[in-house]
Coordinates of C-alpha atoms in Angstrom, one line a residue:
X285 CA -68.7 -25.4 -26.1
X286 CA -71.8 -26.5 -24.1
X287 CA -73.9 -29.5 -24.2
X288 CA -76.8 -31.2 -22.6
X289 CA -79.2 -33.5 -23.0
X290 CA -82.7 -33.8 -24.0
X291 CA -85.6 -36.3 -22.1
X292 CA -88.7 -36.9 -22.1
X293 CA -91.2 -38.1 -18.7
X294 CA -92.3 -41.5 -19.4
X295 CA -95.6 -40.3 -17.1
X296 CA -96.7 -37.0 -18.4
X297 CA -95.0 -36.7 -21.4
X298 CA -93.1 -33.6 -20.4
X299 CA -90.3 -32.7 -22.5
X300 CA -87.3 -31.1 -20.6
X301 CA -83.3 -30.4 -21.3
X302 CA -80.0 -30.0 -19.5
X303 CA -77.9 -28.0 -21.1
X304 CA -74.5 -27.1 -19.0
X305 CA -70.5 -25.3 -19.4
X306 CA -69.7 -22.7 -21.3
X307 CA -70.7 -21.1 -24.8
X308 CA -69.4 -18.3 -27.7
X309 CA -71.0 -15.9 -25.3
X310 CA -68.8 -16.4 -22.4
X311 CA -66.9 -13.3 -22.4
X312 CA -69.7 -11.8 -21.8
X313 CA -71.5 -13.8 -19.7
X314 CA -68.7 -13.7 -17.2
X315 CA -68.2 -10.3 -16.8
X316 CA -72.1 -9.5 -16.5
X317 CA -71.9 -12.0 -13.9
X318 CA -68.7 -10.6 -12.1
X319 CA -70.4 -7.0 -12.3
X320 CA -73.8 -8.3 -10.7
X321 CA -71.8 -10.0 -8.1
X322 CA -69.6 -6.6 -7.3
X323 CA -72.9 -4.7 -7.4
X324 CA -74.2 -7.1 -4.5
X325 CA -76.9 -8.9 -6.4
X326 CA -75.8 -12.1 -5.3
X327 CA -75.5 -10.9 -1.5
X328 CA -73.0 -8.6 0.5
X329 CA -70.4 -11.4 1.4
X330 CA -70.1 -12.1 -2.2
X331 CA -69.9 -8.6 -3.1
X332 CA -66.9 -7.9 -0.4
X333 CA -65.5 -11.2 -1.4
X334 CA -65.6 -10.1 -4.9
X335 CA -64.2 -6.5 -4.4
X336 CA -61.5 -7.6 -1.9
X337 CA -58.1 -8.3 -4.5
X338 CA -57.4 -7.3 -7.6
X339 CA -58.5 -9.7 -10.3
X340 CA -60.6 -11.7 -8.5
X341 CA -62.5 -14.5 -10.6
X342 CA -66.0 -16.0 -10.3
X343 CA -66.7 -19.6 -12.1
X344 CA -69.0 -18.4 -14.9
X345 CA -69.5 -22.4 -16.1
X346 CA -72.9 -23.8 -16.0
X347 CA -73.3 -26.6 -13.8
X348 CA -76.1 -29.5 -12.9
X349 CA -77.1 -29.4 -8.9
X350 CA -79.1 -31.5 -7.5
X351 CA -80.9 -32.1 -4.4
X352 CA -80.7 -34.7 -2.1
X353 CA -83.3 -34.1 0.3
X354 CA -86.5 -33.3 -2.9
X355 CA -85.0 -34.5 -5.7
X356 CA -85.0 -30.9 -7.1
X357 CA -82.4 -30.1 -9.6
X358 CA -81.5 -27.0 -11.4
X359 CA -78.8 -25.8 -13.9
X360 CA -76.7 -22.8 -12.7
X361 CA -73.3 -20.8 -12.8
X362 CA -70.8 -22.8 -10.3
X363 CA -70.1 -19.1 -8.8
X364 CA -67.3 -20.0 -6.6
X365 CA -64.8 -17.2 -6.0
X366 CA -61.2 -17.2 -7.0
X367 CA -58.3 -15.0 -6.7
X368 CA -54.8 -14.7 -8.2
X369 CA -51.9 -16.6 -6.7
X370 CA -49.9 -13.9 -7.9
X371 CA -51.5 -10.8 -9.3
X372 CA -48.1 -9.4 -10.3
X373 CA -48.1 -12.4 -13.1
X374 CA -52.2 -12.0 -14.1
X375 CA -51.2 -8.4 -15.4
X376 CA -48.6 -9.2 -17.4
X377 CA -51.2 -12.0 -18.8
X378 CA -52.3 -11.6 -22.9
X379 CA -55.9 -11.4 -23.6
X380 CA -56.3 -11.0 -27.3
X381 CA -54.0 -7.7 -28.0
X382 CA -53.6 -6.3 -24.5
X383 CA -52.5 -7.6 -21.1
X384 CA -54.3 -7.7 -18.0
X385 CA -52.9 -4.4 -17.0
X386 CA -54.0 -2.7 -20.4
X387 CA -57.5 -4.0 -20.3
X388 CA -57.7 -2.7 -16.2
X389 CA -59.6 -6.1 -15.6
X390 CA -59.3 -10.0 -16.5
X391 CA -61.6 -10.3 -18.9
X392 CA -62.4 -13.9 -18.5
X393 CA -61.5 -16.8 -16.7
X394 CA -61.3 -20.6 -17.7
X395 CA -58.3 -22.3 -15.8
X396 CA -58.2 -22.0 -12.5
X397 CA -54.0 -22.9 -12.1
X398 CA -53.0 -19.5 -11.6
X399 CA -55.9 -19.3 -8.8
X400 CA -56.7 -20.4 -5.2
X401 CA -60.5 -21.0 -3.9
X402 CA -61.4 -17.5 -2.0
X403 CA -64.8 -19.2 -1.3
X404 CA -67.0 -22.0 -2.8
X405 CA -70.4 -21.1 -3.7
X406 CA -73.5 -22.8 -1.5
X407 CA -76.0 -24.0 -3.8
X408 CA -79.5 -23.6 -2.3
X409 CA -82.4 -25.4 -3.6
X410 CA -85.6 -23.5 -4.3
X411 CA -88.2 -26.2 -3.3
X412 CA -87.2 -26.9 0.3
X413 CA -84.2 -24.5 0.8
X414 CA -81.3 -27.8 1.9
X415 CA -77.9 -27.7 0.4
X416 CA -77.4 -28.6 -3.3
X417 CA -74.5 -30.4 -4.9
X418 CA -72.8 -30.7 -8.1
X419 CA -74.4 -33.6 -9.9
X420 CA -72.4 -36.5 -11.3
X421 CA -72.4 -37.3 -15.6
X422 CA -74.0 -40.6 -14.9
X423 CA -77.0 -38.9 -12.7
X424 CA -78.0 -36.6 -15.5
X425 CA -80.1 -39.6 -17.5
X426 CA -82.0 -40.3 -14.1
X427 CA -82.7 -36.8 -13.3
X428 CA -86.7 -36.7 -12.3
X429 CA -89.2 -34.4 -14.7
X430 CA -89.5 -31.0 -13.3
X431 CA -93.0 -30.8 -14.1
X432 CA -94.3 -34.4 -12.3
X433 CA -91.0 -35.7 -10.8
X434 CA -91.4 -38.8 -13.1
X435 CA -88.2 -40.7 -14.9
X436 CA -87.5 -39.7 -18.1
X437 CA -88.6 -42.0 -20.4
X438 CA -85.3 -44.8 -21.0
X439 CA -85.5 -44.8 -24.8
X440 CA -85.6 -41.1 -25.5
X441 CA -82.9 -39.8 -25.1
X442 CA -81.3 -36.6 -27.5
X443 CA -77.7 -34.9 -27.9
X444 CA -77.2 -31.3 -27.8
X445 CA -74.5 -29.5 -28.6
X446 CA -74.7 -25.5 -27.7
X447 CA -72.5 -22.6 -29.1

């Protein structure tokens, strides 16, 4: 299940959400993304990363990154590559009635033990183009409003749970 948070900019008024992981959907999600990666949309080293073993894995979860340089911040898929320790036991794994094997692919991936890192994915911010990182929980209620780059407003402050 995702969740998030909802704010509002104590200056403008602005009225903005964070919403990050995973949802139902995922399953999907993650192999739209896989397939857009293997067609090259998200550049040619990912794409020969992606295509290099069998049953490689992307990291389909949605993450918070945030700028140090501007302040920018953005919600996005963590996109880091993975691949099988040992492929030989990924195709014997069960995905709902078939194996690995059966299916031809994994469908999905959510525990990265029976993986190793091929390659983390750089976050670049779309303001000023510097590196991103992975925000901490305690730097989402202090995130600036994307429309101003005001605080949020201390005493509003909502829940959401997605999926």
């Amino acid at each position: 299940m995702g969740s998030g948070f909802g704010f509002k900019c104590s200056c403008c008024g602005h009225e903005y959400d964070i919403c990050t992981g995973i949802g139902m959907r995922f399953p999907q999600v993650y192999e739209k993304l896989l397939s857009s990666i293997k067609q090259g949309k998200y550049g040619s080293e990912w794409k020969a990363l992606a295509l290099s073993e069998d049953y490689v894995a992307v990291e389909a979860e949605r993450f918070l990154y945030f700028c140090d340089t501007c302040h920018n911040w953005k919600v996005d898929y963590g996109l880091s590559l993975y691949a099988p320790n040992d492929p030989e036991v990924i195709k014997k794994k069960k995905y709902g009635i078939k194996t690995v094997e059966e299916w031809g692919e994994v469908p999905y991936v959510t525990s990265w033990e029976d993986y190793h890192l091929l390659k983390e994915y750089a976050h670049k911010c779309d303001k000023c183009s510097c590196s991103m990182r992975r925000a901490s929980d305690r730097e989402f209620f202090s995130l600036p409003c994307p429309k101003c780059g005001s605080n949020p407003e201390p005493d509003y402050l909502s829940c959401i749970n997605w999926d």
